[in-house]
PDB file of C-alpha atoms in Angstrom:
ATOM      1  CA  ASP A   1     -14.954   3.762  -5.430  1.00 96.00           C
ATOM      2  CA  VAL A   2     -12.923   6.794  -4.265  1.00 97.00           C
ATOM      3  CA  VAL A   3     -10.718   7.980  -7.143  1.00 98.00           C
ATOM      4  CA  MET A   4      -7.337   9.311  -6.124  1.00 98.00           C
ATOM      5  CA  THR A   5      -5.873  11.748  -8.749  1.00 98.00           C
ATOM      6  CA  GLN A   6      -2.273  12.668  -8.537  1.00 98.00           C
ATOM      7  CA  SER A   7      -0.425  15.377 -10.433  1.00 97.00           C
ATOM      8  CA  PRO A   8       1.897  15.781 -12.075  1.00 97.00           C
ATOM      9  CA  LEU A   9       2.637  12.249 -13.438  1.00 98.00           C
ATOM     10  CA  SER A  10       6.271  13.087 -13.889  1.00 98.00           C
ATOM     11  CA  LEU A  11       8.243  15.619 -11.927  1.00 97.00           C
ATOM     12  CA  PRO A  12      11.714  16.586 -13.099  1.00 97.00           C
ATOM     13  CA  VAL A  13      13.507  18.325 -10.237  1.00 96.00           C
ATOM     14  CA  THR A  14      16.751  19.993  -9.610  1.00 96.00           C
ATOM     15  CA  LEU A  15      18.823  18.708  -6.615  1.00 96.00           C
ATOM     16  CA  GLY A  16      18.488  21.113  -3.682  1.00 96.00           C
ATOM     17  CA  GLN A  17      15.282  22.647  -5.020  1.00 97.00           C
ATOM     18  CA  PRO A  18      11.802  21.974  -3.662  1.00 97.00           C
ATOM     19  CA  ALA A  19       9.164  19.674  -5.151  1.00 97.00           C
ATOM     20  CA  SER A  20       5.465  19.366  -4.686  1.00 98.00           C
ATOM     21  CA  ILE A  21       3.028  16.574  -5.498  1.00 98.00           C
ATOM     22  CA  SER A  22      -0.786  17.006  -5.459  1.00 98.00           C
ATOM     23  CA  CYS A  23      -3.379  14.366  -4.650  1.00 98.00           C
ATOM     24  CA  ARG A  24      -7.135  14.920  -4.937  1.00 98.00           C
ATOM     25  CA  SER A  25      -9.811  12.493  -3.897  1.00 98.00           C
ATOM     26  CA  SER A  26     -13.231  12.186  -5.296  1.00 98.00           C
ATOM     27  CA  ARG A  27     -14.838  12.104  -1.816  1.00 97.00           C
ATOM     28  CA  SER A  28     -13.926  13.582   1.603  1.00 97.00           C
ATOM     29  CA  LEU A  29     -11.434  11.382   3.424  1.00 97.00           C
ATOM     30  CA  VAL A  30     -12.545  12.327   6.933  1.00 96.00           C
ATOM     31  CA  TYR A  31     -13.639   9.156   8.680  1.00 94.00           C
ATOM     32  CA  ILE A  32     -16.435   8.901  11.360  1.00 94.00           C
ATOM     33  CA  ASP A  33     -13.667   8.797  13.944  1.00 91.00           C
ATOM     34  CA  GLY A  34     -12.570  12.273  12.795  1.00 93.00           C
ATOM     35  CA  LYS A  35      -9.294  11.029  11.359  1.00 93.00           C
ATOM     36  CA  THR A  36      -8.281  11.507   7.705  1.00 95.00           C
ATOM     37  CA  TYR A  37      -6.745   8.257   6.419  1.00 95.00           C
ATOM     38  CA  LEU A  38      -4.463   9.729   3.797  1.00 97.00           C
ATOM     39  CA  ASN A  39      -1.039   8.265   3.307  1.00 97.00           C
ATOM     40  CA  TRP A  40       2.053   8.948   1.143  1.00 98.00           C
ATOM     41  CA  PHE A  41       4.357   6.166   0.018  1.00 98.00           C
ATOM     42  CA  GLN A  42       7.733   6.317  -1.667  1.00 98.00           C
ATOM     43  CA  GLN A  43       8.972   3.552  -3.949  1.00 98.00           C
ATOM     44  CA  ARG A  44      12.589   3.757  -4.992  1.00 98.00           C
ATOM     45  CA  PRO A  45      13.620   1.786  -8.091  1.00 96.00           C
ATOM     46  CA  GLY A  46      13.647  -1.882  -7.481  1.00 95.00           C
ATOM     47  CA  GLN A  47      12.371  -1.541  -3.909  1.00 97.00           C
ATOM     48  CA  SER A  48       9.156  -2.132  -2.006  1.00 98.00           C
ATOM     49  CA  PRO A  49       7.002   0.799  -1.215  1.00 98.00           C
ATOM     50  CA  ARG A  50       7.674   2.617   2.155  1.00 97.00           C
ATOM     51  CA  ARG A  51       5.336   4.796   3.960  1.00 97.00           C
ATOM     52  CA  LEU A  52       6.491   8.351   4.553  1.00 98.00           C
ATOM     53  CA  ILE A  53       3.330  10.117   5.720  1.00 98.00           C
ATOM     54  CA  TYR A  54       0.183   8.981   7.483  1.00 96.00           C
ATOM     55  CA  TYR A  55      -2.979  10.855   8.610  1.00 96.00           C
ATOM     56  CA  VAL A  56      -2.178  13.554   6.118  1.00 97.00           C
ATOM     57  CA  SER A  57       0.828  15.135   7.842  1.00 98.00           C
ATOM     58  CA  ASN A  58       2.470  12.647  10.381  1.00 97.00           C
ATOM     59  CA  ARG A  59       5.955  11.644   9.262  1.00 98.00           C
ATOM     60  CA  ASP A  60       7.040   8.100   9.878  1.00 96.00           C
ATOM     61  CA  SER A  61      10.007   7.297  11.939  1.00 95.00           C
ATOM     62  CA  GLY A  62      13.226   7.761  10.134  1.00 96.00           C
ATOM     63  CA  VAL A  63      11.695   9.898   7.408  1.00 98.00           C
ATOM     64  CA  PRO A  64      13.713  13.106   6.855  1.00 97.00           C
ATOM     65  CA  ASP A  65      12.024  16.313   7.938  1.00 96.00           C
ATOM     66  CA  ARG A  66      12.410  17.759   4.375  1.00 98.00           C
ATOM     67  CA  PHE A  67       9.297  15.674   3.692  1.00 98.00           C
ATOM     68  CA  SER A  68       5.958  17.178   4.773  1.00 98.00           C
ATOM     69  CA  GLY A  69       2.281  16.430   4.160  1.00 98.00           C
ATOM     70  CA  SER A  70      -0.570  18.791   4.285  1.00 98.00           C
ATOM     71  CA  GLY A  71      -4.228  19.208   3.188  1.00 98.00           C
ATOM     72  CA  SER A  72      -7.713  18.385   4.280  1.00 96.00           C
ATOM     73  CA  GLY A  73     -11.001  16.945   3.034  1.00 94.00           C
ATOM     74  CA  THR A  74     -10.322  16.123  -0.588  1.00 97.00           C
ATOM     75  CA  ASP A  75      -7.057  17.988  -1.384  1.00 98.00           C
ATOM     76  CA  PHE A  76      -3.663  17.031  -0.229  1.00 98.00           C
ATOM     77  CA  THR A  77      -0.020  17.790  -0.884  1.00 98.00           C
ATOM     78  CA  LEU A  78       3.375  16.160  -0.402  1.00 98.00           C
ATOM     79  CA  GLU A  79       6.268  18.540  -0.342  1.00 98.00           C
ATOM     80  CA  ILE A  80       9.929  17.966  -0.386  1.00 98.00           C
ATOM     81  CA  SER A  81      11.764  21.018   0.755  1.00 97.00           C
ATOM     82  CA  ARG A  82      15.052  20.279  -0.878  1.00 97.00           C
ATOM     83  CA  VAL A  83      15.285  17.287  -3.074  1.00 97.00           C
ATOM     84  CA  GLU A  84      18.219  14.963  -2.660  1.00 97.00           C
ATOM     85  CA  ALA A  85      19.449  12.162  -5.002  1.00 96.00           C
ATOM     86  CA  GLU A  86      17.971   9.448  -2.719  1.00 96.00           C
ATOM     87  CA  ASP A  87      14.436  10.947  -3.169  1.00 97.00           C
ATOM     88  CA  ILE A  88      14.247   9.744  -6.682  1.00 97.00           C
ATOM     89  CA  GLY A  89      11.388   7.181  -7.279  1.00 98.00           C
ATOM     90  CA  VAL A  90       7.646   7.074  -7.530  1.00 98.00           C
ATOM     91  CA  TYR A  91       5.380   8.599  -4.908  1.00 98.00           C
ATOM     92  CA  TYR A  92       1.837   7.361  -4.238  1.00 98.00           C
ATOM     93  CA  CYS A  93      -0.959   8.749  -2.215  1.00 98.00           C
ATOM     94  CA  MET A  94      -3.436   6.343  -0.830  1.00 98.00           C
ATOM     95  CA  GLN A  95      -6.734   6.677   1.006  1.00 97.00           C
ATOM     96  CA  GLY A  96      -7.733   4.292   3.822  1.00 95.00           C
ATOM     97  CA  THR A  97     -10.968   5.924   4.782  1.00 95.00           C
ATOM     98  CA  HIS A  98     -13.341   4.101   2.453  1.00 96.00           C
ATOM     99  CA  TRP A  99     -13.510   0.560   1.125  1.00 94.00           C
ATOM    100  CA  PRO A 100     -12.104  -0.328  -1.354  1.00 96.00           C
ATOM    101  CA  LEU A 101      -8.717   1.185  -0.420  1.00 96.00           C
ATOM    102  CA  THR A 102      -7.435   3.163  -3.412  1.00 98.00           C
ATOM    103  CA  PHE A 103      -4.150   4.549  -4.517  1.00 98.00           C
ATOM    104  CA  GLY A 104      -3.279   7.457  -6.779  1.00 98.00           C
ATOM    105  CA  GLY A 105      -1.692   6.623 -10.023  1.00 98.00           C
ATOM    106  CA  GLY A 106       1.819   7.708  -8.860  1.00 98.00           C
ATOM    107  CA  THR A 107       4.168  10.620  -9.522  1.00 98.00           C
ATOM    108  CA  LYS A 108       7.639   9.901 -10.820  1.00 98.00           C
ATOM    109  CA  VAL A 109      10.311  12.156  -9.348  1.00 97.00           C
ATOM    110  CA  GLU A 110      13.361  12.321 -11.465  1.00 96.00           C
ATOM    111  CA  ILE A 111      16.468  14.445 -11.742  1.00 92.00           C
ATOM    112  CA  LYS A 112      16.517  17.147 -14.531  1.00 89.00           C
TER     113      LYS A 112
ATOM    114  CA  GLU B   1      12.118  -4.935  13.950  1.00 95.00           C
ATOM    115  CA  VAL B   2       9.040  -5.588  11.819  1.00 96.00           C
ATOM    116  CA  GLN B   3       9.733  -8.256   9.193  1.00 98.00           C
ATOM    117  CA  LEU B   4       7.295  -9.501   6.493  1.00 98.00           C
ATOM    118  CA  VAL B   5       8.481 -12.215   4.175  1.00 98.00           C
ATOM    119  CA  GLU B   6       6.270 -13.334   1.286  1.00 98.00           C
ATOM    120  CA  SER B   7       6.651 -16.543  -0.519  1.00 98.00           C
ATOM    121  CA  GLY B   8       4.712 -18.803  -2.870  1.00 98.00           C
ATOM    122  CA  GLY B   9       4.849 -16.880  -6.033  1.00 97.00           C
ATOM    123  CA  GLY B  10       5.760 -18.393  -9.376  1.00 97.00           C
ATOM    124  CA  LEU B  11       4.667 -19.228 -12.897  1.00 98.00           C
ATOM    125  CA  VAL B  12       1.150 -20.616 -13.264  1.00 98.00           C
ATOM    126  CA  GLN B  13      -1.084 -21.289 -16.267  1.00 97.00           C
ATOM    127  CA  PRO B  14      -4.244 -19.398 -16.798  1.00 97.00           C
ATOM    128  CA  GLY B  15      -7.069 -20.962 -14.800  1.00 97.00           C
ATOM    129  CA  GLY B  16      -4.578 -22.286 -12.176  1.00 98.00           C
ATOM    130  CA  SER B  17      -4.247 -21.569  -8.518  1.00 98.00           C
ATOM    131  CA  LEU B  18      -1.539 -20.310  -6.162  1.00 98.00           C
ATOM    132  CA  ARG B  19      -1.281 -19.738  -2.417  1.00 98.00           C
ATOM    133  CA  LEU B  20       0.828 -16.947  -1.203  1.00 98.00           C
ATOM    134  CA  SER B  21       2.183 -16.746   2.288  1.00 98.00           C
ATOM    135  CA  CYS B  22       3.492 -13.914   4.396  1.00 98.00           C
ATOM    136  CA  ALA B  23       5.538 -14.725   7.484  1.00 98.00           C
ATOM    137  CA  ALA B  24       5.461 -11.993  10.065  1.00 98.00           C
ATOM    138  CA  SER B  25       7.856 -11.318  12.892  1.00 98.00           C
ATOM    139  CA  GLY B  26       8.960  -8.463  15.203  1.00 97.00           C
ATOM    140  CA  PHE B  27       5.401  -7.624  16.308  1.00 96.00           C
ATOM    141  CA  THR B  28       2.415  -9.329  17.994  1.00 96.00           C
ATOM    142  CA  PHE B  29       0.795 -10.467  14.715  1.00 97.00           C
ATOM    143  CA  SER B  30      -2.660 -11.283  16.181  1.00 96.00           C
ATOM    144  CA  ASN B  31      -3.093  -7.563  17.322  1.00 95.00           C
ATOM    145  CA  TYR B  32      -2.929  -6.158  13.755  1.00 96.00           C
ATOM    146  CA  TRP B  33      -5.038  -5.988  10.570  1.00 96.00           C
ATOM    147  CA  MET B  34      -3.116  -7.144   7.528  1.00 97.00           C
ATOM    148  CA  THR B  35      -3.333  -6.347   3.875  1.00 98.00           C
ATOM    149  CA  TRP B  36      -2.244  -7.620   0.455  1.00 98.00           C
ATOM    150  CA  VAL B  37      -1.308  -5.047  -2.385  1.00 98.00           C
ATOM    151  CA  ARG B  38      -0.185  -5.901  -5.822  1.00 98.00           C
ATOM    152  CA  GLN B  39       1.730  -4.117  -8.505  1.00 98.00           C
ATOM    153  CA  ALA B  40       1.684  -5.232 -12.207  1.00 98.00           C
ATOM    154  CA  PRO B  41       4.917  -4.872 -14.028  1.00 97.00           C
ATOM    155  CA  GLY B  42       5.594  -1.155 -14.699  1.00 96.00           C
ATOM    156  CA  LYS B  43       2.293  -0.191 -13.172  1.00 97.00           C
ATOM    157  CA  GLY B  44       1.057   1.414  -9.981  1.00 98.00           C
ATOM    158  CA  LEU B  45      -0.145  -0.124  -6.708  1.00 98.00           C
ATOM    159  CA  GLU B  46      -3.432  -1.837  -6.334  1.00 98.00           C
ATOM    160  CA  TRP B  47      -5.015  -2.877  -3.040  1.00 97.00           C
ATOM    161  CA  VAL B  48      -6.182  -6.584  -3.105  1.00 98.00           C
ATOM    162  CA  ALA B  49      -7.591  -7.443   0.252  1.00 97.00           C
ATOM    163  CA  SER B  50      -7.501  -6.839   3.990  1.00 97.00           C
ATOM    164  CA  ILE B  51      -8.241  -9.018   7.094  1.00 96.00           C
ATOM    165  CA  LYS B  52      -9.171  -8.125  10.625  1.00 95.00           C
ATOM    166  CA  ARG B  53      -6.994  -9.116  13.584  1.00 95.00           C
ATOM    167  CA  ASP B  54      -9.015 -12.173  14.401  1.00 95.00           C
ATOM    168  CA  GLY B  55      -9.959 -13.065  10.832  1.00 96.00           C
ATOM    169  CA  SER B  56     -13.608 -12.363  11.353  1.00 96.00           C
ATOM    170  CA  GLU B  57     -13.798  -9.660   8.613  1.00 95.00           C
ATOM    171  CA  GLN B  58     -12.348  -9.668   5.144  1.00 96.00           C
ATOM    172  CA  TYR B  59     -12.560  -7.024   2.493  1.00 96.00           C
ATOM    173  CA  TYR B  60     -11.691  -7.480  -1.206  1.00 96.00           C
ATOM    174  CA  VAL B  61     -11.491  -5.332  -4.361  1.00 94.00           C
ATOM    175  CA  ASP B  62     -14.534  -6.324  -6.445  1.00 92.00           C
ATOM    176  CA  SER B  63     -12.508  -7.679  -9.422  1.00 89.00           C
ATOM    177  CA  MET B  64     -11.036 -10.320  -7.174  1.00 90.00           C
ATOM    178  CA  LYS B  65     -13.965 -11.183  -5.028  1.00 88.00           C
ATOM    179  CA  GLY B  66     -14.895 -14.858  -5.417  1.00 92.00           C
ATOM    180  CA  ARG B  67     -11.478 -15.746  -6.903  1.00 96.00           C
ATOM    181  CA  PHE B  68      -9.115 -14.611  -4.096  1.00 98.00           C
ATOM    182  CA  THR B  69      -9.361 -15.529  -0.450  1.00 98.00           C
ATOM    183  CA  ILE B  70      -7.398 -13.810   2.346  1.00 98.00           C
ATOM    184  CA  SER B  71      -6.800 -15.707   5.551  1.00 98.00           C
ATOM    185  CA  ARG B  72      -4.469 -15.760   8.564  1.00 98.00           C
ATOM    186  CA  ASP B  73      -3.122 -18.137  11.187  1.00 98.00           C
ATOM    187  CA  ASN B  74      -2.304 -16.212  14.198  1.00 98.00           C
ATOM    188  CA  ALA B  75      -0.613 -19.198  15.915  1.00 98.00           C
ATOM    189  CA  ARG B  76       1.848 -19.351  13.048  1.00 98.00           C
ATOM    190  CA  ASN B  77       2.151 -15.570  12.644  1.00 98.00           C
ATOM    191  CA  SER B  78       1.238 -16.011   8.946  1.00 98.00           C
ATOM    192  CA  LEU B  79      -0.972 -14.314   6.365  1.00 98.00           C
ATOM    193  CA  TYR B  80      -2.180 -16.085   3.232  1.00 98.00           C
ATOM    194  CA  LEU B  81      -3.744 -15.322  -0.085  1.00 98.00           C
ATOM    195  CA  GLN B  82      -5.383 -18.089  -1.905  1.00 98.00           C
ATOM    196  CA  MET B  83      -5.763 -17.199  -5.591  1.00 98.00           C
ATOM    197  CA  ASN B  84      -7.915 -19.295  -7.948  1.00 98.00           C
ATOM    198  CA  ASN B  85      -8.826 -19.153 -11.600  1.00 97.00           C
ATOM    199  CA  LEU B  86      -5.814 -16.964 -12.276  1.00 97.00           C
ATOM    200  CA  ARG B  87      -5.769 -14.665 -15.350  1.00 96.00           C
ATOM    201  CA  ALA B  88      -2.923 -13.071 -17.289  1.00 97.00           C
ATOM    202  CA  GLU B  89      -4.003  -9.761 -15.696  1.00 96.00           C
ATOM    203  CA  ASP B  90      -3.240 -11.068 -12.207  1.00 97.00           C
ATOM    204  CA  THR B  91       0.527 -11.148 -13.123  1.00 98.00           C
ATOM    205  CA  ALA B  92       2.094  -8.871 -10.590  1.00 98.00           C
ATOM    206  CA  MET B  93       4.392  -8.585  -7.560  1.00 98.00           C
ATOM    207  CA  TYR B  94       2.330  -9.245  -4.534  1.00 98.00           C
ATOM    208  CA  TYR B  95       3.117  -7.449  -1.258  1.00 98.00           C
ATOM    209  CA  CYS B  96       1.795  -8.001   2.256  1.00 98.00           C
ATOM    210  CA  ALA B  97       1.585  -5.088   4.557  1.00 98.00           C
ATOM    211  CA  LYS B  98       1.073  -4.695   8.164  1.00 97.00           C
ATOM    212  CA  GLU B  99      -1.830  -2.360   9.323  1.00 94.00           C
ATOM    213  CA  GLU B 100      -2.759  -0.708  12.527  1.00 85.00           C
ATOM    214  CA  GLU B 101      -4.483  -2.406  15.503  1.00 80.00           C
ATOM    215  CA  ALA B 102      -7.885  -0.840  15.132  1.00 81.00           C
ATOM    216  CA  ALA B 103      -8.236  -0.515  11.375  1.00 83.00           C
ATOM    217  CA  ALA B 104      -6.834  -1.062   7.896  1.00 86.00           C
ATOM    218  CA  GLY B 105      -5.814   1.672   5.518  1.00 89.00           C
ATOM    219  CA  LEU B 106      -2.456   2.719   6.963  1.00 91.00           C
ATOM    220  CA  LEU B 107       0.050   0.017   5.648  1.00 95.00           C
ATOM    221  CA  ASP B 108       2.959   1.004   7.923  1.00 95.00           C
ATOM    222  CA  ASN B 109       5.297  -1.851   6.898  1.00 97.00           C
ATOM    223  CA  TRP B 110       5.660  -3.821   3.714  1.00 98.00           C
ATOM    224  CA  GLY B 111       7.445  -7.028   2.693  1.00 98.00           C
ATOM    225  CA  GLN B 112       9.691  -7.419  -0.238  1.00 98.00           C
ATOM    226  CA  GLY B 113       7.092  -9.017  -2.388  1.00 98.00           C
ATOM    227  CA  THR B 114       6.568 -12.309  -4.329  1.00 98.00           C
ATOM    228  CA  LEU B 115       6.162 -12.384  -8.038  1.00 98.00           C
ATOM    229  CA  VAL B 116       3.215 -14.116  -9.694  1.00 98.00           C
ATOM    230  CA  THR B 117       3.294 -14.773 -13.343  1.00 98.00           C
ATOM    231  CA  VAL B 118       0.212 -16.127 -15.148  1.00 98.00           C
ATOM    232  CA  SER B 119       1.089 -17.441 -18.578  1.00 97.00           C
ATOM    233  CA  SER B 120       0.750 -20.494 -20.752  1.00 95.00           C
TER     234      SER B 120
END
């Protein structure tokens, strides 16, 4: 199985400051169709997960442009340019290239 | 607007069975792969199973293979998860998620979840 390793586990942030989450996969996530099935999800307290980013760097409709995704192969990053209070929650990366689909362990973003 | 509404969760004894349902609306259900994901209390997300548009292919996490069965009824716009021989470690919130037309692994919309508790 592809192991998705996120860091840090916890990310205390100051409102208005940037934040960055790393996600590393144990195998390349480039599929035979040339696409990289790497997603980022946000889960606010008490809510269902919501997809923010797909194919590494494509933002979903309605997602603020302060969120951006980057990376390739096995190393990926989610960045928040200026953290706002509504960004508090747990963020998960997930690979959809290889069966079984696997998630990272999550990064909890909280206010300092 | 895409809507996914799960139901069927509840309290069940170890060894028991439950059938979860997910009612879909706001999109052409038969055109999309669908997926179940679960989340144990206070824990992270775990993929459970996915099914192709026409139901001809199903994929499962190894630990649930043989106990869980994913299925769909495209005429009823519904997704199901039959869970047998339930264990305490199956206690979790179960979410259904819509996939893309051509493949799974993208989970672009999620339901609100249904809670399964396995306990005597």
